PDB file of C-alpha atoms and ligand atoms in Angstrom:
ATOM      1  CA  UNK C  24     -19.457 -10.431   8.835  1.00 87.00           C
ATOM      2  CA  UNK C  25     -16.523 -10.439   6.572  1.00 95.00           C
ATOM      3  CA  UNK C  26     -14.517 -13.257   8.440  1.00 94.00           C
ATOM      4  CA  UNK C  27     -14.746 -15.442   6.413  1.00 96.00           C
ATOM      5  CA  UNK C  28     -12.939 -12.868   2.995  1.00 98.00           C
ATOM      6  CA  UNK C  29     -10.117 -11.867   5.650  1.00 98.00           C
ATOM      7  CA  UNK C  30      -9.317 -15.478   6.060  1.00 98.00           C
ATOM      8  CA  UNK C  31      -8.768 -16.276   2.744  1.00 98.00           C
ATOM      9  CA  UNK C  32      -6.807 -12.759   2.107  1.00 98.00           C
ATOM     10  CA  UNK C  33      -4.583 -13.938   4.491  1.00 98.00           C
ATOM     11  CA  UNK C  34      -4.353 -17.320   3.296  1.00 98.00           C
ATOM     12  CA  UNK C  35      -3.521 -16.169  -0.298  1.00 98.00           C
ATOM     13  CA  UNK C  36      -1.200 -13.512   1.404  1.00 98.00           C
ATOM     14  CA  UNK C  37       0.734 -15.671   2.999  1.00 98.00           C
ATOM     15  CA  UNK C  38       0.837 -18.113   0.105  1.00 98.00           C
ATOM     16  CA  UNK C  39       2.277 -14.917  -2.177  1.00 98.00           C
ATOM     17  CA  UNK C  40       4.728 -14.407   0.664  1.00 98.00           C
ATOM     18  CA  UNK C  41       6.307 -17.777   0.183  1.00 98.00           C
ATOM     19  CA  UNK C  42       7.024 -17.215  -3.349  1.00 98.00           C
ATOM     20  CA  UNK C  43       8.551 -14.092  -2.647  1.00 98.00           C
ATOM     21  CA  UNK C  44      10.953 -15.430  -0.546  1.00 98.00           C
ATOM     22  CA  UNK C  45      11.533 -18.182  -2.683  1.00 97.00           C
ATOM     23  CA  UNK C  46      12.303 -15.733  -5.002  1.00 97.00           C
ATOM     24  CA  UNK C  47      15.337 -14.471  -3.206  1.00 95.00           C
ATOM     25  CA  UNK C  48      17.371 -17.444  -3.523  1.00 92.00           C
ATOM     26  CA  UNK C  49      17.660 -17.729  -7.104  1.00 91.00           C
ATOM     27  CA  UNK C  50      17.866 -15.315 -10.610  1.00 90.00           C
ATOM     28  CA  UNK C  51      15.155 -13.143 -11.092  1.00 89.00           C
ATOM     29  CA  UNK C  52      14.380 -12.277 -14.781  1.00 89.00           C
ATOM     30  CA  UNK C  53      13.440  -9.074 -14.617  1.00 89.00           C
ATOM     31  CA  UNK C  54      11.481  -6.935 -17.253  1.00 89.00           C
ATOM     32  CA  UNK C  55      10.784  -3.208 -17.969  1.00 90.00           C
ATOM     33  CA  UNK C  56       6.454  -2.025 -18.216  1.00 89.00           C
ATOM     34  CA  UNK C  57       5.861   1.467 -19.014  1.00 86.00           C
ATOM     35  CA  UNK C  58       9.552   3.176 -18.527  1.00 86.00           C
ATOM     36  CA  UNK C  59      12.895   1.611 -17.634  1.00 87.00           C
ATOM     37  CA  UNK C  60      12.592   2.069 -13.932  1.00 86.00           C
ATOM     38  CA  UNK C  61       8.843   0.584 -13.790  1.00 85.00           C
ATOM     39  CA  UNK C  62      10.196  -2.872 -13.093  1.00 88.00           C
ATOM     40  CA  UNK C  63       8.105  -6.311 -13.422  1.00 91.00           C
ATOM     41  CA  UNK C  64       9.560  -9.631 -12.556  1.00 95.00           C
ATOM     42  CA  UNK C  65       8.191 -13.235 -12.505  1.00 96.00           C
ATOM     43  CA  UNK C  66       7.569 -13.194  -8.976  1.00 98.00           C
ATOM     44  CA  UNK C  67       5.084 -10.655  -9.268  1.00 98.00           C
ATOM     45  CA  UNK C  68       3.448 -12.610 -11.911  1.00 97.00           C
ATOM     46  CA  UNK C  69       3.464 -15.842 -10.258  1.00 97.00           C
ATOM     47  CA  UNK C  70       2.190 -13.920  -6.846  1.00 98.00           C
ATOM     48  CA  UNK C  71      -0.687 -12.500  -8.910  1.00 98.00           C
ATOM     49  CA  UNK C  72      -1.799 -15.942 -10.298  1.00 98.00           C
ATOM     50  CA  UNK C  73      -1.768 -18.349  -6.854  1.00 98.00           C
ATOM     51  CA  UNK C  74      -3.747 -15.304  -5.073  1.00 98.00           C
ATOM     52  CA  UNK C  75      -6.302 -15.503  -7.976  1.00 98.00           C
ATOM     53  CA  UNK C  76      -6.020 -19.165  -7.832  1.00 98.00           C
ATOM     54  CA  UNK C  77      -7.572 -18.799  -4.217  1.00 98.00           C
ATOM     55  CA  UNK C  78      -9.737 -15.825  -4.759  1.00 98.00           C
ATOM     56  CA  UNK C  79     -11.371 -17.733  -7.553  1.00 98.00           C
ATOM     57  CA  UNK C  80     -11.078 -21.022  -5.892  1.00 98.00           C
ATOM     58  CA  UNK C  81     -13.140 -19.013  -2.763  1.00 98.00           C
ATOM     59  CA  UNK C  82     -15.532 -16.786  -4.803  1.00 97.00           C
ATOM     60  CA  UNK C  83     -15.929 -17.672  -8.409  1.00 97.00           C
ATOM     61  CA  UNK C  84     -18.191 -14.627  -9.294  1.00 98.00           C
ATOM     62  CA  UNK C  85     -16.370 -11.709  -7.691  1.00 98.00           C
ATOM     63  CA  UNK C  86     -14.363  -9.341  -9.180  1.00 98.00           C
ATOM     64  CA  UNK C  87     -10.564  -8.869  -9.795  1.00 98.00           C
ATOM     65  CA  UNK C  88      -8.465  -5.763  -9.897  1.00 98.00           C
ATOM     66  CA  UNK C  89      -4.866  -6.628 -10.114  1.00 98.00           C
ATOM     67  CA  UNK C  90      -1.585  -4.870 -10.602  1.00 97.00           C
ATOM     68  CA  UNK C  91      -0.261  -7.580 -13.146  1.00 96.00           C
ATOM     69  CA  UNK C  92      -3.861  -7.591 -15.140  1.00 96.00           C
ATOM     70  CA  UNK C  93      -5.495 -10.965 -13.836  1.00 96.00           C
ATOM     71  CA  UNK C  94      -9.008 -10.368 -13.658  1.00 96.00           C
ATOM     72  CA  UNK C  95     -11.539 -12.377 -12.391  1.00 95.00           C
ATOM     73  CA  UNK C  96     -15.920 -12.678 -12.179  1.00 95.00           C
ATOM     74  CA  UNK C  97     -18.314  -9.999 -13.119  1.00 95.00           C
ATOM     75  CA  UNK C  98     -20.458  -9.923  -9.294  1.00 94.00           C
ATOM     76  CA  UNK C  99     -21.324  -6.166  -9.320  1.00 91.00           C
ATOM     77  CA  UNK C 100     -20.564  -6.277  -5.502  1.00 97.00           C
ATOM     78  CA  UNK C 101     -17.499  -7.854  -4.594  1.00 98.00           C
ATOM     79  CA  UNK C 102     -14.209  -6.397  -5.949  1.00 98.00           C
ATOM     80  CA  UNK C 103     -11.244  -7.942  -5.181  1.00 98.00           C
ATOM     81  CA  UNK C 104      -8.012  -5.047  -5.069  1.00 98.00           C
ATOM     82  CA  UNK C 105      -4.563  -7.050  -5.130  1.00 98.00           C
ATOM     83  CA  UNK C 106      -0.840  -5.712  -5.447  1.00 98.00           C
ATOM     84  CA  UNK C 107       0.949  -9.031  -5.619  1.00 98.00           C
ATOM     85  CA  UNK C 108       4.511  -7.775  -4.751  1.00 98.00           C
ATOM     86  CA  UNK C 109       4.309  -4.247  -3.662  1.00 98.00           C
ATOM     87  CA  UNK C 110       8.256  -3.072  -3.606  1.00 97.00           C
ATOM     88  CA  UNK C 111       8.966  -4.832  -7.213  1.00 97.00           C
ATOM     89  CA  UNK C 112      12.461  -2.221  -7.099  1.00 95.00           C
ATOM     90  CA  UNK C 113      13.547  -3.254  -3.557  1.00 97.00           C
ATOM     91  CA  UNK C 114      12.634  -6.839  -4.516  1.00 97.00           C
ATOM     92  CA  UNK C 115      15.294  -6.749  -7.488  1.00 96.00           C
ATOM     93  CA  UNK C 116      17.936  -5.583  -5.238  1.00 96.00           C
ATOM     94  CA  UNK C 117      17.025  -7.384  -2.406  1.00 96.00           C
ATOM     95  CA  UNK C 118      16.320  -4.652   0.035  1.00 97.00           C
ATOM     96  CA  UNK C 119      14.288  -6.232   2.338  1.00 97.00           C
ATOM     97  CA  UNK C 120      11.027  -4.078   2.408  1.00 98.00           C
ATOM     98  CA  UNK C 121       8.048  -5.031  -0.033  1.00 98.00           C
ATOM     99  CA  UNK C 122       4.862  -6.463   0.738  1.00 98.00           C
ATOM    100  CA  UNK C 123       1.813  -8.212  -0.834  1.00 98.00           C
ATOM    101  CA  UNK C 124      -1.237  -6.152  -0.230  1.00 98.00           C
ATOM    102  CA  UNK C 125      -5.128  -7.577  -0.670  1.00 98.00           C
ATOM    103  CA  UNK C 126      -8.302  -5.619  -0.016  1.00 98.00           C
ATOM    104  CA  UNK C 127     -11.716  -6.234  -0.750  1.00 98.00           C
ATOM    105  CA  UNK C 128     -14.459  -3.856  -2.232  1.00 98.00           C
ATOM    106  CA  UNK C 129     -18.245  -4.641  -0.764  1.00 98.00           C
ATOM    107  CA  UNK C 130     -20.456  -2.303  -3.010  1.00 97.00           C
ATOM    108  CA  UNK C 131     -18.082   0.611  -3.121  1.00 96.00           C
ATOM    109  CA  UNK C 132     -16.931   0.166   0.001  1.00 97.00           C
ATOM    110  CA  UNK C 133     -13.495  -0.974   1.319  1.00 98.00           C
ATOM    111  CA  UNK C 134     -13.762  -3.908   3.503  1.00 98.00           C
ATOM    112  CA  UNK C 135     -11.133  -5.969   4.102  1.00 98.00           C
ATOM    113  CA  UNK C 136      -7.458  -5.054   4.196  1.00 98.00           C
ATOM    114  CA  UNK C 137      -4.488  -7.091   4.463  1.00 98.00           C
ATOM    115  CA  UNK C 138      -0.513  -6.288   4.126  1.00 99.00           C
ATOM    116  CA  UNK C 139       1.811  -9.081   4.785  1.00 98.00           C
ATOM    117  CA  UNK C 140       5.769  -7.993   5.196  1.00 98.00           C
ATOM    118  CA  UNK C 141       6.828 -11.875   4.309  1.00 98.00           C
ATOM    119  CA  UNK C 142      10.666 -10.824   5.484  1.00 98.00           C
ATOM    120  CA  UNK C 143       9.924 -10.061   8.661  1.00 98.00           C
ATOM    121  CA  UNK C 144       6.665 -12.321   9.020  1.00 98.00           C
ATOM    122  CA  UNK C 145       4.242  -9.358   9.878  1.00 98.00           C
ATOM    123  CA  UNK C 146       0.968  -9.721   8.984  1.00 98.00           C
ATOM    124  CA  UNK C 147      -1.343  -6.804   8.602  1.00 98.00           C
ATOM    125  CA  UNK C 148      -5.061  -6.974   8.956  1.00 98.00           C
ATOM    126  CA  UNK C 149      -8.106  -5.106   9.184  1.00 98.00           C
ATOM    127  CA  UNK C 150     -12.066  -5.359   8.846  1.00 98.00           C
ATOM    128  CA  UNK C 151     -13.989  -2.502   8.403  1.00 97.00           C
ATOM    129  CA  UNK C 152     -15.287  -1.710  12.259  1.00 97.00           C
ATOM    130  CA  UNK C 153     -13.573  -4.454  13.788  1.00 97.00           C
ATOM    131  CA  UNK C 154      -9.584  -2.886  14.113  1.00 98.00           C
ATOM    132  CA  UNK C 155      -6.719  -3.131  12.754  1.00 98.00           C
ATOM    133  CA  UNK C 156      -4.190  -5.958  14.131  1.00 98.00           C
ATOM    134  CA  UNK C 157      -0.814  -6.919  13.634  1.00 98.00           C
ATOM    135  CA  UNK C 158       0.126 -10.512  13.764  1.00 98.00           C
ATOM    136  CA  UNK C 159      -2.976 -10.841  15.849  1.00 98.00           C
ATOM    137  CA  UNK C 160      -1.968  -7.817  18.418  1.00 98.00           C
ATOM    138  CA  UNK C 161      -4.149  -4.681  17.996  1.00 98.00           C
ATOM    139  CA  UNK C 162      -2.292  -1.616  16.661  1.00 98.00           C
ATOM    140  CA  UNK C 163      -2.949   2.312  16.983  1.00 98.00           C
ATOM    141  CA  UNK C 164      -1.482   5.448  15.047  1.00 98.00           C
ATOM    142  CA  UNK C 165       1.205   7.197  16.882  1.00 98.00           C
ATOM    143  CA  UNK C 166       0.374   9.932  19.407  1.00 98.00           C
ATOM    144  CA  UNK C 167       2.908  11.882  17.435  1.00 98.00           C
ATOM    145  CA  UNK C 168       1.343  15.980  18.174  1.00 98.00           C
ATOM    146  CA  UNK C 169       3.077  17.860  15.884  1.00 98.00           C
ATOM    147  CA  UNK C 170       4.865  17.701  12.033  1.00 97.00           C
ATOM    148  CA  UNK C 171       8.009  18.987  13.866  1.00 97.00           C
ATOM    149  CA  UNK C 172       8.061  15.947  16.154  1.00 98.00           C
ATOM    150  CA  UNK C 173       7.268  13.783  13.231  1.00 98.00           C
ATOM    151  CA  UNK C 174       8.399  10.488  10.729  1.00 98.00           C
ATOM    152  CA  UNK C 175       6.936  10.771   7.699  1.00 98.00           C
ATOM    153  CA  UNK C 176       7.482   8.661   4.276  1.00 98.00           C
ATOM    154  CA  UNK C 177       6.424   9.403   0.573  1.00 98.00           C
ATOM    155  CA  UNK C 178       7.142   7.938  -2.651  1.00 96.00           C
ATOM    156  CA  UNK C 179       8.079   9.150  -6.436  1.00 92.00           C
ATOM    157  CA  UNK C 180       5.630   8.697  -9.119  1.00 85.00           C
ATOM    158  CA  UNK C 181       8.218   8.472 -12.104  1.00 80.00           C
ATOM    159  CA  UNK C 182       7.503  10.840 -14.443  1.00 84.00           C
ATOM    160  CA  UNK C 183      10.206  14.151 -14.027  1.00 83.00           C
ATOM    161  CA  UNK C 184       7.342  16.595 -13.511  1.00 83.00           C
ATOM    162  CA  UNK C 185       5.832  14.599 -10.457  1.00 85.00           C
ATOM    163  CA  UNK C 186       8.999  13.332  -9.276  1.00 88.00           C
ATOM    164  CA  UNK C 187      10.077  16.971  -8.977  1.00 90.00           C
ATOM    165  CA  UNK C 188       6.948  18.132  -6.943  1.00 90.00           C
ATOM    166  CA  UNK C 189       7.602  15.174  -4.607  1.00 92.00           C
ATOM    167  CA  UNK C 190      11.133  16.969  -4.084  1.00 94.00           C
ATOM    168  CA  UNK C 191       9.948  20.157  -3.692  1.00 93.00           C
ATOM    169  CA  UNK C 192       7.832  18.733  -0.693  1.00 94.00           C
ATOM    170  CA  UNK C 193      10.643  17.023   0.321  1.00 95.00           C
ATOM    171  CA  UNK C 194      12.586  19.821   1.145  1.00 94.00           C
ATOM    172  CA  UNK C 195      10.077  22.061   2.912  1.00 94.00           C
ATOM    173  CA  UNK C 196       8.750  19.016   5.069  1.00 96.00           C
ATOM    174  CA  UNK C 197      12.594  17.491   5.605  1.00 96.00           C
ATOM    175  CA  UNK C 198      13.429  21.021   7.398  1.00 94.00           C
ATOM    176  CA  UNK C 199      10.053  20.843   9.948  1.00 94.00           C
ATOM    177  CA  UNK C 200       9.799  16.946  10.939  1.00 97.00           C
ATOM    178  CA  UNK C 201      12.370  14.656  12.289  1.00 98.00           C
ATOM    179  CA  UNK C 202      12.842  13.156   9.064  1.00 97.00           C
ATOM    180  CA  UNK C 203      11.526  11.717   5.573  1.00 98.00           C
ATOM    181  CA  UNK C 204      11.440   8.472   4.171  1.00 98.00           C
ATOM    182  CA  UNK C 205      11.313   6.853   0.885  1.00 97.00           C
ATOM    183  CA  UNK C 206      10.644   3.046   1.655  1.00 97.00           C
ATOM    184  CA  UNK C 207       9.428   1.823  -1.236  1.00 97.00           C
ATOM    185  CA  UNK C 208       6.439   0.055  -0.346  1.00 98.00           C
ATOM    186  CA  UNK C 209       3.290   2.031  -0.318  1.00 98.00           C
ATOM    187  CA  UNK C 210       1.139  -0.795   1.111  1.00 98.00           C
ATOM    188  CA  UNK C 211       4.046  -1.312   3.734  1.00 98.00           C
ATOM    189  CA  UNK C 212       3.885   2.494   4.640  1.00 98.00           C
ATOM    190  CA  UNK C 213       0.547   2.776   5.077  1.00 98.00           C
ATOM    191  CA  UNK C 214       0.439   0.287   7.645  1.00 98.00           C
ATOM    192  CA  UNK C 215       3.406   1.687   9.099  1.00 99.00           C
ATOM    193  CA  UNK C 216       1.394   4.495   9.576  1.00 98.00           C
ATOM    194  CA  UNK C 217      -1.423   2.549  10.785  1.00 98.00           C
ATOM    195  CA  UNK C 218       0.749   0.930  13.413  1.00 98.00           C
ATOM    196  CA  UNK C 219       2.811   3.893  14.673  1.00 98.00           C
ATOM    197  CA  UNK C 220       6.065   3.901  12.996  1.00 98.00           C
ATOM    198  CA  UNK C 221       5.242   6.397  10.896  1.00 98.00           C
ATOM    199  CA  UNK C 222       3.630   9.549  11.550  1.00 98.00           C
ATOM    200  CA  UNK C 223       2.720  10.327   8.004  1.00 98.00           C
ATOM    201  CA  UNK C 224       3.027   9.294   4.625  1.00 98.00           C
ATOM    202  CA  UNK C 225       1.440  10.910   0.933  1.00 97.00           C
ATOM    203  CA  UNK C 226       2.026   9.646  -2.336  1.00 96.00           C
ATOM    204  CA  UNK C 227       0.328   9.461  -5.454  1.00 95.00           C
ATOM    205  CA  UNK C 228      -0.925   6.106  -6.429  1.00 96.00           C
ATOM    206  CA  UNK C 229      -2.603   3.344  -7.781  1.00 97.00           C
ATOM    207  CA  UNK C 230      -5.600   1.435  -5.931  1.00 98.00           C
ATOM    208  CA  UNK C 231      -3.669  -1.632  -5.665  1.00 98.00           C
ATOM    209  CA  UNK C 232      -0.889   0.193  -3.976  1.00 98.00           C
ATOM    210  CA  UNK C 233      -3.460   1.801  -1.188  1.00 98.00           C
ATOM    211  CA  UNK C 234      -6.918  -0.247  -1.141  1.00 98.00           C
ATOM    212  CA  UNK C 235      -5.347  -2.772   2.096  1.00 98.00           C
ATOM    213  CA  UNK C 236      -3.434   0.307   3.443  1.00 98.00           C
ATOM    214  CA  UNK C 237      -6.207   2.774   3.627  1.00 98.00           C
ATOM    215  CA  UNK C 238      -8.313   0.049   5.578  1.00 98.00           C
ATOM    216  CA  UNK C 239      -5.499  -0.628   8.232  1.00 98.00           C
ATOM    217  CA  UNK C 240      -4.998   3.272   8.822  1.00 98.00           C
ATOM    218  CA  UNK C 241      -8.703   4.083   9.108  1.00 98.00           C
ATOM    219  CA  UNK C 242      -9.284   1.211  11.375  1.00 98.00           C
ATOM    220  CA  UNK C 243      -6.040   2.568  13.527  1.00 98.00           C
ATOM    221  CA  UNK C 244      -7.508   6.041  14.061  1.00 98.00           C
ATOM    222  CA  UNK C 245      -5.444   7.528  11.685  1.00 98.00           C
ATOM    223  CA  UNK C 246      -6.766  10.257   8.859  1.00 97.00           C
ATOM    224  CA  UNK C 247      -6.839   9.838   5.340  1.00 97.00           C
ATOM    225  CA  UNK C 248      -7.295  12.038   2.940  1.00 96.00           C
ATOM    226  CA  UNK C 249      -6.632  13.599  -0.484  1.00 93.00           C
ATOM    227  CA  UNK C 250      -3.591  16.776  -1.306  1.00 91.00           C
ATOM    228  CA  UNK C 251      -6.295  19.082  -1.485  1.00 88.00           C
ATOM    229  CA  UNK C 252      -7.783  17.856   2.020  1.00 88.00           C
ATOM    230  CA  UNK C 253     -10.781  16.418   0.285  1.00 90.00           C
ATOM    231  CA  UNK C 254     -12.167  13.114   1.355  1.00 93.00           C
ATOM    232  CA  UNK C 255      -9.900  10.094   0.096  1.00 94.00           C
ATOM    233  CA  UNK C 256     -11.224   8.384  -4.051  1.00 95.00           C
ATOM    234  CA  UNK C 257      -9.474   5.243  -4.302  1.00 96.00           C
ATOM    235  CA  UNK C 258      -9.786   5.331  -8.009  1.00 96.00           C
ATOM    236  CA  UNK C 259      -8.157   9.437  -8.134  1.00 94.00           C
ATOM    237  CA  UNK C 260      -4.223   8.921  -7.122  1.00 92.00           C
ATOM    238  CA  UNK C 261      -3.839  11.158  -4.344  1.00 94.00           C
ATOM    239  CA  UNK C 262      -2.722   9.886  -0.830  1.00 97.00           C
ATOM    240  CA  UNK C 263      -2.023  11.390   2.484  1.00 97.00           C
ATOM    241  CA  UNK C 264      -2.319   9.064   5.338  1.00 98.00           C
ATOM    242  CA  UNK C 265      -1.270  10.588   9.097  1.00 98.00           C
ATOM    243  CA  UNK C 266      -2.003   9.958  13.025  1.00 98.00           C
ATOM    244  CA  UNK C 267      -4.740  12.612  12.888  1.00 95.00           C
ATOM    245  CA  UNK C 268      -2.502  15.422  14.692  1.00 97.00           C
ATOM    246  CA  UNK C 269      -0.339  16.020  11.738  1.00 97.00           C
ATOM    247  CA  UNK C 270      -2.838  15.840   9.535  1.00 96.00           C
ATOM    248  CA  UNK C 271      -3.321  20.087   9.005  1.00 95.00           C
ATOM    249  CA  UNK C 272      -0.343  21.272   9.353  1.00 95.00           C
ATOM    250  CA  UNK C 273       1.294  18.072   6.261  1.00 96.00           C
ATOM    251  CA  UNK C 274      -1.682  19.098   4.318  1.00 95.00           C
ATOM    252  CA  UNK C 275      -0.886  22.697   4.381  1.00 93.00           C
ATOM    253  CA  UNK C 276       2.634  21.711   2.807  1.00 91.00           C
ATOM    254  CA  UNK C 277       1.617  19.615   0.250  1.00 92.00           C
ATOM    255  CA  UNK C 278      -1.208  21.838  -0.473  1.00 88.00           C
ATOM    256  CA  UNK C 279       1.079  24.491  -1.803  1.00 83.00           C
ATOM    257  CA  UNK C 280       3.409  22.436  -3.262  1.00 85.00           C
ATOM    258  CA  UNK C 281       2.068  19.664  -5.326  1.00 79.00           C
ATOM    259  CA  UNK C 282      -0.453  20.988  -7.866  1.00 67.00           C
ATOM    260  CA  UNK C 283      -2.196  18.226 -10.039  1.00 53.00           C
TER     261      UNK C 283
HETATM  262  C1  IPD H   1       5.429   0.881  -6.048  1.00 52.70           C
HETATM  263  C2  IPD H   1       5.730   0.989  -4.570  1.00 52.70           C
HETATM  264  C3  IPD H   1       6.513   2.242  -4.284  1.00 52.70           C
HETATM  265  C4  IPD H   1       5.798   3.459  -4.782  1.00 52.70           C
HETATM  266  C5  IPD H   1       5.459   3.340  -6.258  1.00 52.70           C
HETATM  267  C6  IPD H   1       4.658   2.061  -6.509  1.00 52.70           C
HETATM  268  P1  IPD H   1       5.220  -1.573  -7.152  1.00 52.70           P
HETATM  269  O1  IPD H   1       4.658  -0.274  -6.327  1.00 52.70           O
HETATM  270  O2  IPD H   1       4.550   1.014  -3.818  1.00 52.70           O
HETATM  271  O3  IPD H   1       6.724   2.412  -2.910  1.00 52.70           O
HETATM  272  O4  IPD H   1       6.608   4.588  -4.574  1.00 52.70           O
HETATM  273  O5  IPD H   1       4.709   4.466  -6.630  1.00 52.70           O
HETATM  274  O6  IPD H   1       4.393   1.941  -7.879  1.00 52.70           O
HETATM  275  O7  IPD H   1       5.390  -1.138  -8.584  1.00 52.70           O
HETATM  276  O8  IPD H   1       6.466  -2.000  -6.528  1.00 52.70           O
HETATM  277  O9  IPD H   1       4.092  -2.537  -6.992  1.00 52.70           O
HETATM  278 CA1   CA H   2       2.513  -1.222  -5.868  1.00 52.70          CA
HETATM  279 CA1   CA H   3       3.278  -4.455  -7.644  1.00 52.70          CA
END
């Protein structure tokens, strides 16, 4: 039934991804938003505006929530969620992990979900009850049973408060799992998640950053939820994405630790 969206997701993800690495080979002008490590460039803008190009070359009427601030029709039932270039900070240095990550919204309700990794040419995709696929092969969460056997990944949210909560967790989790991560691409991680390579991952967010993500871990089997173990709010920026077996026992950490 939503074929037809994922298609053009893709098609406008892979488009993005072409500009990205495009990108690479020449001098990025890069800018500063809302503190001096919140970093824009004009790749992410120029991402942003051929993916609305096609969204609004596709659907006219439907909705647009983007990183950059495009925005797009007024349909009340089709929302469009798009992070153009998810890893903005790696992208500046060139540290090959950032993503472009498109979902869309059918009357609340996440859809379609699509991450593409334009580096290493991994595509990410997922409809709601059909799956979750990578570069066409279906993909699972790990079978990972325990946080002490685990791989898990999180992100800082910038302010010193936050970022010191984050740490906090970091510590107590880094001494009980196999190790933590800090990858820089929350779209990427989530799907990392989704296909195994992570056990876990939490964060807090914006919906661009987890719209496609959350659809490719729920369609893997994995278990999403909020700090506070109540059921995930796209639009309230709390994140923890596992296989399932971890879930509890991450939860219980970041329970304690990270206090809105
Ligand atoms: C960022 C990345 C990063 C996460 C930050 C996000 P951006 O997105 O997803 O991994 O830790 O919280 O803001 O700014 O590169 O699109
Ligand atoms: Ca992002
Ligand atoms: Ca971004």
């Amino acid at each position: 039934m939503y074929n037809q969206y994922l298609e053009v997701a893709k098609e406008a993800a892979r488009a993005a991804g072409a500009i990205q690495l495009a990108g690479l080979r020449r001098q990025l002008r890069i800018e500063t938003k809302s503190s001096p490590i919140d970093l824009v460039t004009e790749v992410d803008r120029m991402c942003e505006a051929e993916i609305a190009r096609l969204l609004n070359q596709n659907f006219p009427s439907h909705q647009l929530l983007a990183e950059e601030g495009t925005v797009g029709g007024d349909a009340p039932d089709f929302r469009w969620i798009v992070d153009p270039l998810d890893g903005t900070t790696n992208y500046t240095h060139r540290y090959p992990f950032f993503s472009v990550s498109i979902a869309l919204e059918h009357k609340g309700r996440l859809v379609v979900g699509v991450v593409y990794d334009a580096v290493h040419d991994e595509m990410f995709e997922a409809v709601a009850g059909g799956g979750a696929f990578l570069n066409g092969q279906p993909i699972k969460v790990s079978d990972t049973p325990t946080l002490s056997q685990s791989l898990v990944c999180t992100g800082f949210p910038g302010d010193q408060a936050g970022n010191q909560q984050v740490l906090t967790a970091w510590e107590k989790i880094s001494l009980r799992c196999h190790g933590v991560r800090r990858d820089g691409s929350a779209a990427l991680d989530l799907c990392y998640v989704a296909c195994g390579r992570l056990d876990g991952f939490w964060e807090r967010l914006n919906p661009w950053d987890m719209a496609a993500g959350w659809v490719l871990v729920s369609e893997a089997g994995g278990r999403i939820s909020n700090f506070q173990e109540d059921p995930f709010d796209l639009y309230k920026r709390e994140i923890v994405a596992t296989n399932a077996s971890i879930g509890p026992e991450l939860v219980a950490v970041l329970k304690e630790t990270l206090q809105v």
